[in-house]
JSON list of C-alpha atoms in Angstrom, two decimals:
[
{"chain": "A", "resi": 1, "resn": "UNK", "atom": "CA", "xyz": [-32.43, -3.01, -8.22]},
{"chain": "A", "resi": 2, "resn": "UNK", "atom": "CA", "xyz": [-30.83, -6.33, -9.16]},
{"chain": "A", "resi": 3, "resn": "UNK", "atom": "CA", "xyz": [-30.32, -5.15, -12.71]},
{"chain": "A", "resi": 4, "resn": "UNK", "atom": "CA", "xyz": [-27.82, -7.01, -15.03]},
{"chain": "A", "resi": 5, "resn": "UNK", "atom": "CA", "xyz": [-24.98, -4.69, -16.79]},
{"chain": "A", "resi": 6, "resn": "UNK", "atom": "CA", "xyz": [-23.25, -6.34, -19.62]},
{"chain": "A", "resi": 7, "resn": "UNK", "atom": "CA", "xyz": [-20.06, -4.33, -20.33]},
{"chain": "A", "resi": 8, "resn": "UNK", "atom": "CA", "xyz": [-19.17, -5.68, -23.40]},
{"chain": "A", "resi": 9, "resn": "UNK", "atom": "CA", "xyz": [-22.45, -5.66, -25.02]},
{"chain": "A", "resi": 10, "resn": "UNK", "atom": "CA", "xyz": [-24.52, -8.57, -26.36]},
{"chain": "A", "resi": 11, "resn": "UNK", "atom": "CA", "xyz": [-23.09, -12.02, -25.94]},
{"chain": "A", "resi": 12, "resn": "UNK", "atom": "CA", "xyz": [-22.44, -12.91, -29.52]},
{"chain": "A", "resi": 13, "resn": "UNK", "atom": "CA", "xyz": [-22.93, -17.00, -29.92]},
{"chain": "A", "resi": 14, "resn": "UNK", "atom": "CA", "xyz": [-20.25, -18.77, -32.42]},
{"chain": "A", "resi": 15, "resn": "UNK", "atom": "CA", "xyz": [-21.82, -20.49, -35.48]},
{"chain": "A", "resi": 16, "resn": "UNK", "atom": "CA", "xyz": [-24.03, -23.62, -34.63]},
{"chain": "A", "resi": 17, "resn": "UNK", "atom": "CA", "xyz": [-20.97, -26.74, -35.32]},
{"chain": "A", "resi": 18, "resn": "UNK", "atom": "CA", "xyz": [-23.39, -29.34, -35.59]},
{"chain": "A", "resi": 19, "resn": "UNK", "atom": "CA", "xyz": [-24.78, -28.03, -38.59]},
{"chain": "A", "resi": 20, "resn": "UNK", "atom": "CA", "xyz": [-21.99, -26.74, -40.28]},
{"chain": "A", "resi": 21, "resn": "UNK", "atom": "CA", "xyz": [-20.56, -29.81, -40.12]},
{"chain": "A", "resi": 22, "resn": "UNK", "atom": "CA", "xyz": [-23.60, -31.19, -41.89]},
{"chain": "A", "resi": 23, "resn": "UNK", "atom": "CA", "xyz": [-23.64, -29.10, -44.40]},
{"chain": "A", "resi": 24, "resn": "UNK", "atom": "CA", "xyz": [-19.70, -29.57, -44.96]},
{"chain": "A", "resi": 25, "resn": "UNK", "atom": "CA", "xyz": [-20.69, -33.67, -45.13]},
{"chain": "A", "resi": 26, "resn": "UNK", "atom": "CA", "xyz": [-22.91, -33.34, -48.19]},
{"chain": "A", "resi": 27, "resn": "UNK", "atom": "CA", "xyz": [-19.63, -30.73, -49.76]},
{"chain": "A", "resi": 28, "resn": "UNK", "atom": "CA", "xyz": [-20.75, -27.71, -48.84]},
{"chain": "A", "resi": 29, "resn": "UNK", "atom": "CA", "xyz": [-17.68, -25.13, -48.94]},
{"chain": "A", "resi": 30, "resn": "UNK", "atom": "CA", "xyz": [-19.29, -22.61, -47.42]},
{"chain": "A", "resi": 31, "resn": "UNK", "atom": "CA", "xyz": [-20.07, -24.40, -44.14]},
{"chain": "A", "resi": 32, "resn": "UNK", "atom": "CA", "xyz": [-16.41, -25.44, -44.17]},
{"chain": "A", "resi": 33, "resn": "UNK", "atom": "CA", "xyz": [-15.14, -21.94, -44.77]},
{"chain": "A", "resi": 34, "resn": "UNK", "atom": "CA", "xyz": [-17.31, -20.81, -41.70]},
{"chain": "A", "resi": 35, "resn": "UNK", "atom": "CA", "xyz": [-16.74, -23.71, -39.81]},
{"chain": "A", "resi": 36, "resn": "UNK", "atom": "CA", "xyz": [-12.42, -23.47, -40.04]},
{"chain": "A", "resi": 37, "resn": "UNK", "atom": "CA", "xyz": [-12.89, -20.50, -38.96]},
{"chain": "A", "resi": 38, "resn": "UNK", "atom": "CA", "xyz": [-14.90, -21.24, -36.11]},
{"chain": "A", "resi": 39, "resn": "UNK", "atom": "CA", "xyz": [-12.17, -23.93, -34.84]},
{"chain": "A", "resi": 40, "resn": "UNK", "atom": "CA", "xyz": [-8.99, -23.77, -36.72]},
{"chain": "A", "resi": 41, "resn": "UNK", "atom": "CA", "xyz": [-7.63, -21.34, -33.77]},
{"chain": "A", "resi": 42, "resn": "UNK", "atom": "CA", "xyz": [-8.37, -24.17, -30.57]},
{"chain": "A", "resi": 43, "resn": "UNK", "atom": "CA", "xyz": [-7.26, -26.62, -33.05]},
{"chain": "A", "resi": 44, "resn": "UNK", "atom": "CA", "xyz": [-3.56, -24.71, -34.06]},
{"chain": "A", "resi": 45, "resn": "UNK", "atom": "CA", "xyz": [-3.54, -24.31, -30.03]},
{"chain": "A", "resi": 46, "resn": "UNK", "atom": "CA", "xyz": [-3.58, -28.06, -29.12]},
{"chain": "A", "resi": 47, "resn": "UNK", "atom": "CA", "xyz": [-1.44, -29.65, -31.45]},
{"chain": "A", "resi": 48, "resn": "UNK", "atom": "CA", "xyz": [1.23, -26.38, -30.56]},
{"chain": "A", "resi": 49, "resn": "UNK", "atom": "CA", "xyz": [0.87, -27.38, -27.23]},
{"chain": "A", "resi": 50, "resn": "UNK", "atom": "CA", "xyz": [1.84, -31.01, -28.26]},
{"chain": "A", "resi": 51, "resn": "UNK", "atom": "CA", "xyz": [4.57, -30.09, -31.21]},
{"chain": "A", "resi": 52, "resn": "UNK", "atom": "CA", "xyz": [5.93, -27.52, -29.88]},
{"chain": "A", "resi": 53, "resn": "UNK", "atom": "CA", "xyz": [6.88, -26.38, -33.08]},
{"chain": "A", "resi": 54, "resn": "UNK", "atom": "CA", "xyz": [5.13, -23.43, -35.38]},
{"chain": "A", "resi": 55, "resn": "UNK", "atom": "CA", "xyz": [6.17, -24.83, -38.37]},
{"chain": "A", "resi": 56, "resn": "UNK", "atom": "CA", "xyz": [4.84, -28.61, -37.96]},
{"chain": "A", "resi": 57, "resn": "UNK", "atom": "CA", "xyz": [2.19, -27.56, -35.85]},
{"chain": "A", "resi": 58, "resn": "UNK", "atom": "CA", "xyz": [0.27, -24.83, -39.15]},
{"chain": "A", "resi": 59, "resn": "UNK", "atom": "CA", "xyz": [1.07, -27.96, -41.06]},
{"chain": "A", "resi": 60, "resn": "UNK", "atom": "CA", "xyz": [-0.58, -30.79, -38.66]},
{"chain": "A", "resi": 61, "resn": "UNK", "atom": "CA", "xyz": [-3.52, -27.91, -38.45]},
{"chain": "A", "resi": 62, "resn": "UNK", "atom": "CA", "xyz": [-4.62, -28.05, -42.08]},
{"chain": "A", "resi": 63, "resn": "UNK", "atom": "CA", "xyz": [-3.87, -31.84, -42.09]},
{"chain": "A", "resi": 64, "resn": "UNK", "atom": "CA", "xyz": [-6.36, -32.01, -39.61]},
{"chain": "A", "resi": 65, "resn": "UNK", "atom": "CA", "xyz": [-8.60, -29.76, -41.52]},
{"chain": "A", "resi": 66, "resn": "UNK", "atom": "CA", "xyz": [-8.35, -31.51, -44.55]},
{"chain": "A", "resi": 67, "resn": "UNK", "atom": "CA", "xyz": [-9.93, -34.79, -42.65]},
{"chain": "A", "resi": 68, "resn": "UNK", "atom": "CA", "xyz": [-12.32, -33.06, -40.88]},
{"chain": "A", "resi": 69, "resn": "UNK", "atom": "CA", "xyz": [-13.56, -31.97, -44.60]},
{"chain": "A", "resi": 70, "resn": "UNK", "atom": "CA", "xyz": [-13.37, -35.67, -45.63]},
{"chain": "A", "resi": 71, "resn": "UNK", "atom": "CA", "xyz": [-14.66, -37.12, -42.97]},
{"chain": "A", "resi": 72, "resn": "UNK", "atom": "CA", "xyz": [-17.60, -34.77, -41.74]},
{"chain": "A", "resi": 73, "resn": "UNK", "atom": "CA", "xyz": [-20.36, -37.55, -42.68]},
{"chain": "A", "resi": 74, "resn": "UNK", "atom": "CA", "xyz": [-18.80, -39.94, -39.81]},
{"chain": "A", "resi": 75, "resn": "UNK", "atom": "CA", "xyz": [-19.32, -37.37, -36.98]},
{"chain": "A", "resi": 76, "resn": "UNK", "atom": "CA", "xyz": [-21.61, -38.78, -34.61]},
{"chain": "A", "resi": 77, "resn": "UNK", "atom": "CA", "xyz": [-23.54, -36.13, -32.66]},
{"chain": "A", "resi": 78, "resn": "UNK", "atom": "CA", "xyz": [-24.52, -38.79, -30.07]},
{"chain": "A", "resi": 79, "resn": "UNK", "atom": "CA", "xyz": [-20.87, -39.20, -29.32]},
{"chain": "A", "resi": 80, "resn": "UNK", "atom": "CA", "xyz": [-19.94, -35.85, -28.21]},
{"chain": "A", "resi": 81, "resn": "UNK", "atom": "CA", "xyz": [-19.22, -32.33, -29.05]},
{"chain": "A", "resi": 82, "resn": "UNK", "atom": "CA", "xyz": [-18.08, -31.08, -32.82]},
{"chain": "A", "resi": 83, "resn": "UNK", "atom": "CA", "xyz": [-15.52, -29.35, -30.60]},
{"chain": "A", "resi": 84, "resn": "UNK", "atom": "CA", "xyz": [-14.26, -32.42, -28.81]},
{"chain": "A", "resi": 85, "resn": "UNK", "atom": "CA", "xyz": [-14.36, -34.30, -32.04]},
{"chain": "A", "resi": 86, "resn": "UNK", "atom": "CA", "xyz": [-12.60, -31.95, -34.19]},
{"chain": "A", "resi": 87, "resn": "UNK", "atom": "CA", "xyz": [-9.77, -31.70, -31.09]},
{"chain": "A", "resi": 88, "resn": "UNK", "atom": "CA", "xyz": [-9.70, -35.53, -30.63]},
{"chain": "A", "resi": 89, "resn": "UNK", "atom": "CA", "xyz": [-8.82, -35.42, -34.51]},
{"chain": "A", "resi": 90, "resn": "UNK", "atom": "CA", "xyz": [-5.78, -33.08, -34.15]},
{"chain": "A", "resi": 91, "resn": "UNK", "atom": "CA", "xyz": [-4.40, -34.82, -30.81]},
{"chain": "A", "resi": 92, "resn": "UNK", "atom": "CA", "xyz": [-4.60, -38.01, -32.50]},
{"chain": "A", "resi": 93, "resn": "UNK", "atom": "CA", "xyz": [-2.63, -36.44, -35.64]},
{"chain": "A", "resi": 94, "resn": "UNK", "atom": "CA", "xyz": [-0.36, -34.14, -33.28]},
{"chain": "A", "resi": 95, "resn": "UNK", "atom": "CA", "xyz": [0.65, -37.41, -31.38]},
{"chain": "A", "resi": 96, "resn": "UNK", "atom": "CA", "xyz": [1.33, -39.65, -34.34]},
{"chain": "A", "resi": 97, "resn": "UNK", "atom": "CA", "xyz": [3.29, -36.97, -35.83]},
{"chain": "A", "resi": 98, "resn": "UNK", "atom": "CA", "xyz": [5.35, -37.28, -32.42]},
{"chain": "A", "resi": 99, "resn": "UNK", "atom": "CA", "xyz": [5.78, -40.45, -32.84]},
{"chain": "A", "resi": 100, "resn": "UNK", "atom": "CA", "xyz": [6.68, -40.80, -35.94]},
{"chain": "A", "resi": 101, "resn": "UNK", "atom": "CA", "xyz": [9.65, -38.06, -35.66]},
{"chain": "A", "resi": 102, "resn": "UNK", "atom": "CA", "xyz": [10.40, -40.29, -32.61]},
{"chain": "A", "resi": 103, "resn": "UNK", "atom": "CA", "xyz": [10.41, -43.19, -34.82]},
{"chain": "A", "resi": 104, "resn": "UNK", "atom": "CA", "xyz": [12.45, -41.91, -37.76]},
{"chain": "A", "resi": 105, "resn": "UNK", "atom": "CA", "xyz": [15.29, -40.77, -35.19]},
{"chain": "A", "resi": 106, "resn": "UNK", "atom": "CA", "xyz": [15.19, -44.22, -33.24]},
{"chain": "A", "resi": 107, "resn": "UNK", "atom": "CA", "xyz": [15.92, -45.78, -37.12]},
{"chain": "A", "resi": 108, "resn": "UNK", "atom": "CA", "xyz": [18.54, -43.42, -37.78]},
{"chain": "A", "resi": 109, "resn": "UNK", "atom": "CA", "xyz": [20.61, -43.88, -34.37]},
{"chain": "A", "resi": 110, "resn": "UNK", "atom": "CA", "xyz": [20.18, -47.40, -35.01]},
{"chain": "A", "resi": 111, "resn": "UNK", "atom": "CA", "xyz": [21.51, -47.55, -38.68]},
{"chain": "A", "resi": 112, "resn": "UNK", "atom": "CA", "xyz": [23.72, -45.23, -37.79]},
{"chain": "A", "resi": 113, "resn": "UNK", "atom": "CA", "xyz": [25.37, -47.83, -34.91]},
{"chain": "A", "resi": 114, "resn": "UNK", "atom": "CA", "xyz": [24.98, -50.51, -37.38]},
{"chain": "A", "resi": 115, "resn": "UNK", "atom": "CA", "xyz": [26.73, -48.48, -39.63]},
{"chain": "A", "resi": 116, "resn": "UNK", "atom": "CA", "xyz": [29.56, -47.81, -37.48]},
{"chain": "A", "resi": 117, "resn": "UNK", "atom": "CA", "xyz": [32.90, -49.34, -38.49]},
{"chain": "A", "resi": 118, "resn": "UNK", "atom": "CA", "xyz": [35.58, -49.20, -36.07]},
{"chain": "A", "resi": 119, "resn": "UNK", "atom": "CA", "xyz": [38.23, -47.21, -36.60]},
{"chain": "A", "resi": 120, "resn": "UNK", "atom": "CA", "xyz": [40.75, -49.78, -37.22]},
{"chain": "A", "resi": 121, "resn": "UNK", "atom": "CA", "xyz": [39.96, -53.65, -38.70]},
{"chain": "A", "resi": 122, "resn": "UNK", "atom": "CA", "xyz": [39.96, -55.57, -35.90]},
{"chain": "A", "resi": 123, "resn": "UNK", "atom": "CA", "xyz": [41.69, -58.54, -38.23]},
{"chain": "A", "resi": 124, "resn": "UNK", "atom": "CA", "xyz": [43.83, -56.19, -39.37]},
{"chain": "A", "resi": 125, "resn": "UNK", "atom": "CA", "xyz": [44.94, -55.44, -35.57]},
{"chain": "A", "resi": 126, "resn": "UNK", "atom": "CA", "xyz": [45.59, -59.02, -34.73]},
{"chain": "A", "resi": 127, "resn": "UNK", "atom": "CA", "xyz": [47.97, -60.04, -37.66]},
{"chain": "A", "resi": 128, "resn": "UNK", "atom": "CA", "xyz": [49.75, -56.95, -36.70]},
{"chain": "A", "resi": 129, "resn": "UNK", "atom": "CA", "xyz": [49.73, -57.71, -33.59]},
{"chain": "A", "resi": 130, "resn": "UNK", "atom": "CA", "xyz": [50.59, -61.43, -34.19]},
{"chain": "A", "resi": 131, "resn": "UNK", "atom": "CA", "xyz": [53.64, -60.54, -36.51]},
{"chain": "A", "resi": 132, "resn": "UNK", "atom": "CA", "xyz": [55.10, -58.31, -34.47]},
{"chain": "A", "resi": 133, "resn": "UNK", "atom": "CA", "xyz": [55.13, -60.95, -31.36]},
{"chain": "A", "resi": 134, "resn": "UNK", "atom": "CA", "xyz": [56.69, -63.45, -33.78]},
{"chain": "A", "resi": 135, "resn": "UNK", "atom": "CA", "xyz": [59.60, -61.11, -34.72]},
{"chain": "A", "resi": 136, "resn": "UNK", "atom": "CA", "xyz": [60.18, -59.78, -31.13]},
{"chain": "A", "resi": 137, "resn": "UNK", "atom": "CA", "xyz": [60.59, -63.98, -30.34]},
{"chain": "A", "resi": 138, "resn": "UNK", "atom": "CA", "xyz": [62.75, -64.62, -33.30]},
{"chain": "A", "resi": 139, "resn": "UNK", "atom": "CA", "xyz": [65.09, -61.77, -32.75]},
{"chain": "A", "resi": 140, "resn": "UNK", "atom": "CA", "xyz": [65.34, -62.36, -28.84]},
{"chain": "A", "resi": 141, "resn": "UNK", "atom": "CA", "xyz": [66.50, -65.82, -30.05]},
{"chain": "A", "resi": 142, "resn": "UNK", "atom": "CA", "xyz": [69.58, -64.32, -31.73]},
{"chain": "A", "resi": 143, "resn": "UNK", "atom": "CA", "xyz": [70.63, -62.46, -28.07]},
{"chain": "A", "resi": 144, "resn": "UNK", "atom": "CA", "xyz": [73.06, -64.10, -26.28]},
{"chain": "A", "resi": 145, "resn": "UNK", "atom": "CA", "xyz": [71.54, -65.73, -22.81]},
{"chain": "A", "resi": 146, "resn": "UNK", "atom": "CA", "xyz": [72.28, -63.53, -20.15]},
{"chain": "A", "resi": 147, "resn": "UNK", "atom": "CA", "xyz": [70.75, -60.47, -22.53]},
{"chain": "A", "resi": 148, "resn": "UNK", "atom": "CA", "xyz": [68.09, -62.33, -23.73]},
{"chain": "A", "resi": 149, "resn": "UNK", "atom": "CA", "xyz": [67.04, -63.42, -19.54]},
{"chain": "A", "resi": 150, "resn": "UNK", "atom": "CA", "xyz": [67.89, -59.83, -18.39]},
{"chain": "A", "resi": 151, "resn": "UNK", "atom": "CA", "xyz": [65.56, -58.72, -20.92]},
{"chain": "A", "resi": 152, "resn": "UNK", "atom": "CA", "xyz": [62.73, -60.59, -20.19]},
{"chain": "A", "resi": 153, "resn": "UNK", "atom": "CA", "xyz": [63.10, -59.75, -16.28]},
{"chain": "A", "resi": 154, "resn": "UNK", "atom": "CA", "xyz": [62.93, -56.58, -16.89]},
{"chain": "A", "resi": 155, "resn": "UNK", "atom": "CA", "xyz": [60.47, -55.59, -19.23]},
{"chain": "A", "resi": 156, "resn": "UNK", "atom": "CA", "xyz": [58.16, -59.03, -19.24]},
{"chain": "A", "resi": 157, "resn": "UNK", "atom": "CA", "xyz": [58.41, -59.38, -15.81]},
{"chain": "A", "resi": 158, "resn": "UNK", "atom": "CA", "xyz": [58.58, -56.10, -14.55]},
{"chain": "A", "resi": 159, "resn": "UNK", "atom": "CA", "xyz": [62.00, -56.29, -12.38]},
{"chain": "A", "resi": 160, "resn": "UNK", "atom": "CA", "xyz": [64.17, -53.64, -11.55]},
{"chain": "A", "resi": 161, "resn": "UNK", "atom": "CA", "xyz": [68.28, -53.91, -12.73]},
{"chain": "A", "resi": 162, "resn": "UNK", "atom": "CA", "xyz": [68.81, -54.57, -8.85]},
{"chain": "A", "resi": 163, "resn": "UNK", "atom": "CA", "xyz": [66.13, -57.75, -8.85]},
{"chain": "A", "resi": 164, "resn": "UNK", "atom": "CA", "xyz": [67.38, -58.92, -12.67]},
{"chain": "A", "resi": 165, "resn": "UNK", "atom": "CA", "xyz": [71.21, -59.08, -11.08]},
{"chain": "A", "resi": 166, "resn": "UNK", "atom": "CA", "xyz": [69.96, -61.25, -7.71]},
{"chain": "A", "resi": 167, "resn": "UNK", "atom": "CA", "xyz": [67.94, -63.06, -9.44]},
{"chain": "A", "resi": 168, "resn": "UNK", "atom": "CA", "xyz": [70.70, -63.96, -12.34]},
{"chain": "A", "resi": 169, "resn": "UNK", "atom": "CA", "xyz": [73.77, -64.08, -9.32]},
{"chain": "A", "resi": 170, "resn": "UNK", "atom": "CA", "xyz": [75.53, -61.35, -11.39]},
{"chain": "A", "resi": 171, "resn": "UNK", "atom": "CA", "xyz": [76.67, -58.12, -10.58]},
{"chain": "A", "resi": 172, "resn": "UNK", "atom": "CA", "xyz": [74.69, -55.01, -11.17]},
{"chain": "A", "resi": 173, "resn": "UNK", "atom": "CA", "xyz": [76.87, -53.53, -13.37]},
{"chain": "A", "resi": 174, "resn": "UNK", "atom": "CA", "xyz": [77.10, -56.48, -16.09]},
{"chain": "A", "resi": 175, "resn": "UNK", "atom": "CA", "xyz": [72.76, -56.96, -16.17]},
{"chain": "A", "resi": 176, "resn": "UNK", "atom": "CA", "xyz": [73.05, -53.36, -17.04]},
{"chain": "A", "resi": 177, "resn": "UNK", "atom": "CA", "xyz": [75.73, -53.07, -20.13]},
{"chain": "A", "resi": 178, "resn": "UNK", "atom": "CA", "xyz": [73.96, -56.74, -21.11]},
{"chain": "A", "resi": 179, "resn": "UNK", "atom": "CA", "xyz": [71.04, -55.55, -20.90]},
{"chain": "A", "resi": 180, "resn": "UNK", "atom": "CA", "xyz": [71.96, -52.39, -23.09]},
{"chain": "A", "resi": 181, "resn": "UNK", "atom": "CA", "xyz": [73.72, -53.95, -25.64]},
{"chain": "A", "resi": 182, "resn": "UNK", "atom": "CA", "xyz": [70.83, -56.65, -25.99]},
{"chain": "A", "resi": 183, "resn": "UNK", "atom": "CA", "xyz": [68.49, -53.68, -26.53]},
{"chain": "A", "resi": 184, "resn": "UNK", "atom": "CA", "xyz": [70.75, -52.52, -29.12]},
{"chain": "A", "resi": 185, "resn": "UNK", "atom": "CA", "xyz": [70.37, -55.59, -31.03]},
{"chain": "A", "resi": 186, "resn": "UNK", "atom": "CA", "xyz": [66.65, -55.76, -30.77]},
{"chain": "A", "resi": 187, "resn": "UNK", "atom": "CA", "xyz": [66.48, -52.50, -32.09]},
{"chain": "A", "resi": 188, "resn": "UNK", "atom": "CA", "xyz": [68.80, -53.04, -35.00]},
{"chain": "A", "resi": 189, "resn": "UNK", "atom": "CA", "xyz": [66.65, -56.79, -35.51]},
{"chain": "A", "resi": 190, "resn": "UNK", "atom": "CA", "xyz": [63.55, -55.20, -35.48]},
{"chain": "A", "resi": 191, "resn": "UNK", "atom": "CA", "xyz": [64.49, -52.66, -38.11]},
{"chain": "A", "resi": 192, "resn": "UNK", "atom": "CA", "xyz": [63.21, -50.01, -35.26]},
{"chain": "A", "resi": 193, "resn": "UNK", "atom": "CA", "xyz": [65.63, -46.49, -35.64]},
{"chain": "A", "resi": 194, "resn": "UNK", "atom": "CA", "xyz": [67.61, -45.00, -33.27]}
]
């Protein structure tokens, strides 16, 4: 009583590969038709699995169809499988599609940081920078001696009104009006409004 059921009725075999891709070697479009048929679906699945992407993967998928049609004389049965062949075929594609996107957006970040200008001119900055230190010196020159030293205690130096007056012997009071009034006419020599 050791009978065998089969539920879904004969086991159908798929197409014999091995000689549909002979027949598609010598041009026979037939063969092909049968034989994308037969593996364009495991194909699509791999390089999906590898893209990630529906779009890039149909297109990779007749790319890889369109060498297996070209290329059908180099199979080498010896070698392996028409199924492993044809799915080392669209790896191989699916990967060097990877890394060429992966190429094309490492050579744009990198023109794109060549590319990069600052957002001032650096040249531009100094000379600025340079002026401006010349006319701050030339119009301290034109304060009087206790403005011009209370001045640059206090905001060269960093010392408060209290340290500025011990360290000039005066008394708080006068570091503070000199110190105003020498203020004032930094501000009026440096052209800088009120």
């Amino acid at each position: 009583m050791n009978a065998v059921v089969h539920l879904s009725g004969p086991q159908r075999r798929g197409p014999d590969l091995k000689e549909l891709l002979a027949k598609v070697s010598f041009g026979d479009q037939d063969a092909f038709g049968r034989l994308y048929d037969a593996v364009a679906g495991p194909v699509l699945g791999l390089v999906r699995r590898v893209l990630r992407d529906p779009a890039q993967s149909e297109e990779v998928t007749q790319e890889v169809m369109l060498e297996i049609w070209r290329s059908a004389a180099r199979y080498q049965p010896e070698r392996g499988e028409v199924m492993a062949w044809v799915l080392t075929l669209a790896h191989r594609r699916a990967v060097d599609r990877v890394r060429s996107a992966q190429a094309a957006a490492d050579r744009d970040r990198r023109a794109a940081a060549q590319a990069h200008v600052p957002a001032y001119d650096e040249v531009a900055e100094q000379v600025e920078h340079r002026l401006e230190r010349e006319q701050v010196r030339r119009c301290l020159k034109m304060l009087t001696e206790l403005q011009r030293e209370s001045v640059t205690l206090a905001y060269y130096r960093g010392c408060s009104y209290r340290e500025t007056a011990e360290m000039l012997g005066v008394p708080l009071g006068t570091v503070k009006t000199r110190m105003r009034d020498g203020l004032i006419r930094l501000r009026d020599c440096l052209g800088v409004g009120s």
